[in-house]
Amino acid sequence: NAGVTQTPKFRILKIGQSMTLQCAQDMNHNYMYWYRQDPGMGLKLIYYSVGAGITDKGEVPNGYNVSRSTTEDFPLRLELAAPSQTSVYFCASSPGESYNSPLHFGNGTRLTVT
Amino acid sequence: GIQVEQSPPDLILQEGANSTLRCNFSDSVNNLQWFHQNPWGQLINLFYIPSGTKQNGRLSATTVATERYSLLYISSSQTTDSGVYFCAVRGGTNAGKSTFGDGTTLTVKP
């Protein structure tokens, strides 16, 4: 199992450009999450999904969109990149809501918007 | 939503010392994890511990769910233990979301 795979690892965007951060998991997990981590800070939840076709906002959803057409994939879309979106983005998955459902993280995507 | 507080925010130790990191949460939880973020930014899962006590080598963790806190113990610290330690919980009124504390930054000096 590869676990949770994020691509790309690094990206530099100009203000106003758009991009999609990819996230895929091969563990057949129902729940998937996107977090951002600003320098020296903790992780903030952007969006999450409890299954294919179902997504919901987290703490900091503005400026982002997500979709979940399959169990495996959970892409994060930035439509009009702004400097405030410079951050490290982490994707995570877990089997479900109940007990024995730990989070599994990808290695992150470091995004710089200039 | 559920609130998570970690203490202390920063901790500096000499190699070989012991330490205790604390995570308080504001509601009942059905998931709690401790992570170590290494200098390369990777999040390493240390413990999945919604209740009870677990040990893994020099590290151990205890969660007292009824009193809404968890403790991470590091014994005989090594320089490789340096990094940020995060507590993440899931529970309360929206059990689908996982909420992170702001972390404890540990520096172990040789």
GROMACS .gro file of C-alpha atoms in nm:
model
  224
    1ASN     CA    1   0.000   0.000   0.000
    2ALA     CA    2   0.125   0.346  -0.086
    3GLY     CA    3  -0.104   0.501   0.178
    4VAL     CA    4  -0.190   0.867   0.109
    5THR     CA    5  -0.014   1.018  -0.193
    6GLN     CA    6  -0.003   1.393  -0.258
    7THR     CA    7   0.116   1.565  -0.572
    8PRO     CA    8   0.294   1.790  -0.642
    9LYS     CA    9   0.544   1.817  -0.355
   10PHE     CA   10   0.623   2.183  -0.430
   11ARG     CA   11   0.460   2.452  -0.641
   12ILE     CA   12   0.504   2.824  -0.699
   13LEU     CA   13   0.203   3.016  -0.831
   14LYS     CA   14   0.155   3.373  -0.938
   15ILE     CA   15  -0.130   3.573  -0.787
   16GLY     CA   16  -0.455   3.496  -0.969
   17GLN     CA   17  -0.345   3.161  -1.111
   18SER     CA   18  -0.534   2.845  -1.037
   19MET     CA   19  -0.424   2.492  -0.960
   20THR     CA   20  -0.540   2.157  -0.826
   21LEU     CA   21  -0.364   1.972  -0.548
   22GLN     CA   22  -0.405   1.600  -0.590
   23CYS     CA   23  -0.463   1.348  -0.313
   24ALA     CA   24  -0.514   0.975  -0.352
   25GLN     CA   25  -0.540   0.692  -0.099
   26ASP     CA   26  -0.537   0.318  -0.158
   27MET     CA   27  -0.666   0.203   0.181
   28ASN     CA   28  -1.037   0.217   0.090
   29HIS     CA   29  -1.094   0.481   0.357
   30ASN     CA   30  -1.429   0.658   0.364
   31TYR     CA   31  -1.312   0.981   0.527
   32MET     CA   32  -1.068   1.223   0.365
   33TYR     CA   33  -0.946   1.565   0.479
   34TRP     CA   34  -0.752   1.868   0.360
   35TYR     CA   35  -0.555   2.073   0.611
   36ARG     CA   36  -0.328   2.372   0.575
   37GLN     CA   37  -0.036   2.455   0.800
   38ASP     CA   38   0.101   2.807   0.808
   39PRO     CA   39   0.458   2.862   0.934
   40GLY     CA   40   0.488   2.799   1.308
   41MET     CA   41   0.121   2.711   1.341
   42GLY     CA   42  -0.097   2.406   1.383
   43LEU     CA   43  -0.313   2.242   1.118
   44LYS     CA   44  -0.641   2.401   1.015
   45LEU     CA   45  -0.915   2.198   0.845
   46ILE     CA   46  -1.013   2.330   0.500
   47TYR     CA   47  -1.261   2.069   0.376
   48TYR     CA   48  -1.345   1.710   0.450
   49SER     CA   49  -1.545   1.427   0.297
   50VAL     CA   50  -1.721   1.134   0.460
   51GLY     CA   51  -1.765   0.942   0.134
   52ALA     CA   52  -1.786   0.972  -0.243
   53GLY     CA   53  -2.018   1.256  -0.341
   54ILE     CA   54  -2.024   1.411   0.009
   55THR     CA   55  -1.810   1.708   0.115
   56ASP     CA   56  -1.831   1.964   0.391
   57LYS     CA   57  -1.652   2.281   0.499
   58GLY     CA   58  -1.395   2.292   0.773
   59GLU     CA   59  -1.259   2.595   0.961
   60VAL     CA   60  -1.095   2.778   0.667
   61PRO     CA   61  -1.275   2.690   0.339
   62ASN     CA   62  -1.270   3.033   0.168
   63GLY     CA   63  -1.077   3.037  -0.158
   64TYR     CA   64  -1.089   2.658  -0.204
   65ASN     CA   65  -1.312   2.398  -0.363
   66VAL     CA   66  -1.318   2.021  -0.341
   67SER     CA   67  -1.488   1.727  -0.506
   68ARG     CA   68  -1.507   1.357  -0.421
   69SER     CA   69  -1.618   1.156  -0.721
   70THR     CA   70  -1.442   0.836  -0.609
   71THR     CA   71  -1.345   0.684  -0.275
   72GLU     CA   72  -0.976   0.706  -0.368
   73ASP     CA   73  -0.937   1.068  -0.479
   74PHE     CA   74  -0.999   1.401  -0.307
   75PRO     CA   75  -0.856   1.693  -0.511
   76LEU     CA   76  -0.835   2.048  -0.369
   77ARG     CA   77  -0.884   2.335  -0.614
   78LEU     CA   78  -0.751   2.690  -0.575
   79GLU     CA   79  -0.927   2.916  -0.825
   80LEU     CA   80  -0.762   3.257  -0.779
   81ALA     CA   81  -0.441   3.214  -0.584
   82ALA     CA   82  -0.362   3.480  -0.324
   83PRO     CA   83  -0.047   3.532  -0.112
   84SER     CA   84  -0.253   3.435   0.197
   85GLN     CA   85  -0.275   3.083   0.053
   86THR     CA   86   0.101   3.032   0.083
   87SER     CA   87   0.115   2.734   0.313
   88VAL     CA   88   0.185   2.363   0.341
   89TYR     CA   89  -0.117   2.153   0.250
   90PHE     CA   90  -0.174   1.810   0.400
   91CYS     CA   91  -0.422   1.549   0.288
   92ALA     CA   92  -0.535   1.277   0.530
   93SER     CA   93  -0.771   0.981   0.533
   94SER     CA   94  -0.932   0.759   0.795
   95PRO     CA   95  -1.157   0.454   0.782
   96GLY     CA   96  -1.458   0.629   0.937
   97GLU     CA   97  -1.605   0.806   1.235
   98SER     CA   98  -1.605   0.534   1.494
   99TYR     CA   99  -1.336   0.399   1.725
  100ASN     CA  100  -1.019   0.251   1.575
  101SER     CA  101  -1.019   0.509   1.302
  102PRO     CA  102  -0.682   0.690   1.306
  103LEU     CA  103  -0.577   0.958   1.060
  104HIS     CA  104  -0.318   0.872   0.793
  105PHE     CA  105  -0.134   1.168   0.640
  106GLY     CA  106   0.035   1.233   0.310
  107ASN     CA  107   0.375   1.408   0.297
  108GLY     CA  108   0.231   1.747   0.211
  109THR     CA  109   0.244   1.999  -0.074
  110ARG     CA  110   0.441   2.320  -0.015
  111LEU     CA  111   0.271   2.605  -0.204
  112THR     CA  112   0.408   2.955  -0.250
  113VAL     CA  113   0.197   3.231  -0.406
  114THR     CA  114   0.390   3.538  -0.520
  115GLY     CA  115  -1.670   2.281   1.763
  116ILE     CA  116  -1.435   2.100   1.993
  117GLN     CA  117  -1.144   2.304   2.134
  118VAL     CA  118  -0.796   2.157   2.182
  119GLU     CA  119  -0.528   2.315   2.401
  120GLN     CA  120  -0.171   2.191   2.422
  121SER     CA  121   0.086   2.283   2.683
  122PRO     CA  122   0.354   2.393   2.713
  123PRO     CA  123   0.389   2.571   2.377
  124ASP     CA  124   0.767   2.540   2.390
  125LEU     CA  125   1.001   2.309   2.579
  126ILE     CA  126   1.380   2.299   2.586
  127LEU     CA  127   1.555   1.998   2.739
  128GLN     CA  128   1.901   1.857   2.779
  129GLU     CA  129   1.956   1.518   2.624
  130GLY     CA  130   1.859   1.245   2.869
  131ALA     CA  131   1.588   1.445   3.046
  132ASN     CA  132   1.224   1.339   3.073
  133SER     CA  133   0.921   1.546   2.972
  134THR     CA  134   0.542   1.548   2.981
  135LEU     CA  135   0.327   1.715   2.716
  136ARG     CA  136  -0.039   1.781   2.781
  137CYS     CA  137  -0.349   1.798   2.558
  138ASN     CA  138  -0.680   1.926   2.697
  139PHE     CA  139  -1.003   1.903   2.497
  140SER     CA  140  -1.343   2.059   2.550
  141ASP     CA  141  -1.582   1.774   2.467
  142SER     CA  142  -1.606   1.397   2.462
  143VAL     CA  143  -1.391   1.234   2.194
  144ASN     CA  144  -1.394   0.906   2.007
  145ASN     CA  145  -1.054   0.951   1.846
  146LEU     CA  146  -0.731   1.101   1.979
  147GLN     CA  147  -0.389   1.085   1.821
  148TRP     CA  148  -0.043   1.216   1.901
  149PHE     CA  149   0.180   1.313   1.609
  150HIS     CA  150   0.543   1.417   1.581
  151GLN     CA  151   0.625   1.657   1.300
  152ASN     CA  152   0.987   1.601   1.206
  153PRO     CA  153   1.225   1.867   1.068
  154TRP     CA  154   1.124   1.768   0.713
  155GLY     CA  155   0.760   1.848   0.789
  156GLN     CA  156   0.631   1.492   0.788
  157LEU     CA  157   0.359   1.402   1.036
  158ILE     CA  158   0.452   1.079   1.212
  159ASN     CA  159   0.176   0.901   1.400
  160LEU     CA  160   0.296   0.822   1.754
  161PHE     CA  161  -0.016   0.695   1.926
  162TYR     CA  162  -0.380   0.638   1.856
  163ILE     CA  163  -0.522   0.659   2.207
  164PRO     CA  164  -0.886   0.764   2.263
  165SER     CA  165  -0.859   0.616   2.613
  166GLY     CA  166  -0.620   0.425   2.835
  167THR     CA  167  -0.242   0.398   2.828
  168LYS     CA  168   0.002   0.285   2.559
  169GLN     CA  169   0.378   0.257   2.547
  170ASN     CA  170   0.622   0.242   2.259
  171GLY     CA  171   0.985   0.236   2.364
  172ARG     CA  172   1.077   0.563   2.537
  173LEU     CA  173   0.738   0.714   2.461
  174SER     CA  174   0.411   0.652   2.636
  175ALA     CA  175   0.070   0.818   2.636
  176THR     CA  176  -0.230   0.825   2.864
  177THR     CA  177  -0.578   0.954   2.786
  178VAL     CA  178  -0.831   1.014   3.062
  179ALA     CA  179  -1.139   1.064   2.849
  180THR     CA  180  -1.374   1.137   3.143
  181GLU     CA  181  -1.150   1.429   3.249
  182ARG     CA  182  -1.083   1.540   2.892
  183TYR     CA  183  -0.706   1.530   2.874
  184SER     CA  184  -0.421   1.328   2.735
  185LEU     CA  185  -0.052   1.319   2.830
  186LEU     CA  186   0.249   1.225   2.622
  187TYR     CA  187   0.559   1.117   2.815
  188ILE     CA  188   0.906   1.122   2.663
  189SER     CA  189   1.178   0.958   2.870
  190SER     CA  190   1.555   0.980   2.823
  191SER     CA  191   1.509   1.236   2.546
  192GLN     CA  192   1.737   1.235   2.241
  193THR     CA  193   1.818   1.511   1.993
  194THR     CA  194   1.613   1.324   1.733
  195ASP     CA  195   1.304   1.381   1.950
  196SER     CA  196   1.318   1.750   1.857
  197GLY     CA  197   1.026   1.882   1.655
  198VAL     CA  198   0.664   1.971   1.705
  199TYR     CA  199   0.421   1.740   1.883
  200PHE     CA  200   0.054   1.767   1.793
  201CYS     CA  201  -0.256   1.628   1.953
  202ALA     CA  202  -0.557   1.571   1.722
  203VAL     CA  203  -0.906   1.481   1.840
  204ARG     CA  204  -1.237   1.388   1.686
  205GLY     CA  205  -1.568   1.392   1.866
  206GLY     CA  206  -1.827   1.626   2.010
  207THR     CA  207  -2.121   1.740   1.799
  208ASN     CA  208  -1.947   1.679   1.467
  209ALA     CA  209  -1.748   1.362   1.497
  210GLY     CA  210  -1.645   1.369   1.131
  211LYS     CA  211  -1.397   1.653   1.183
  212SER     CA  212  -1.052   1.612   1.333
  213THR     CA  213  -0.925   1.917   1.524
  214PHE     CA  214  -0.559   1.983   1.601
  215GLY     CA  215  -0.401   2.168   1.889
  216ASP     CA  216  -0.136   2.432   1.818
  217GLY     CA  217   0.141   2.192   1.916
  218THR     CA  218   0.436   2.180   2.156
  219THR     CA  219   0.774   2.263   2.008
  220LEU     CA  220   1.039   2.045   2.171
  221THR     CA  221   1.410   2.122   2.143
  222VAL     CA  222   1.652   1.865   2.285
  223LYS     CA  223   2.006   1.996   2.325
  224PRO     CA  224   2.308   1.765   2.318
   0.00000   0.00000   0.00000
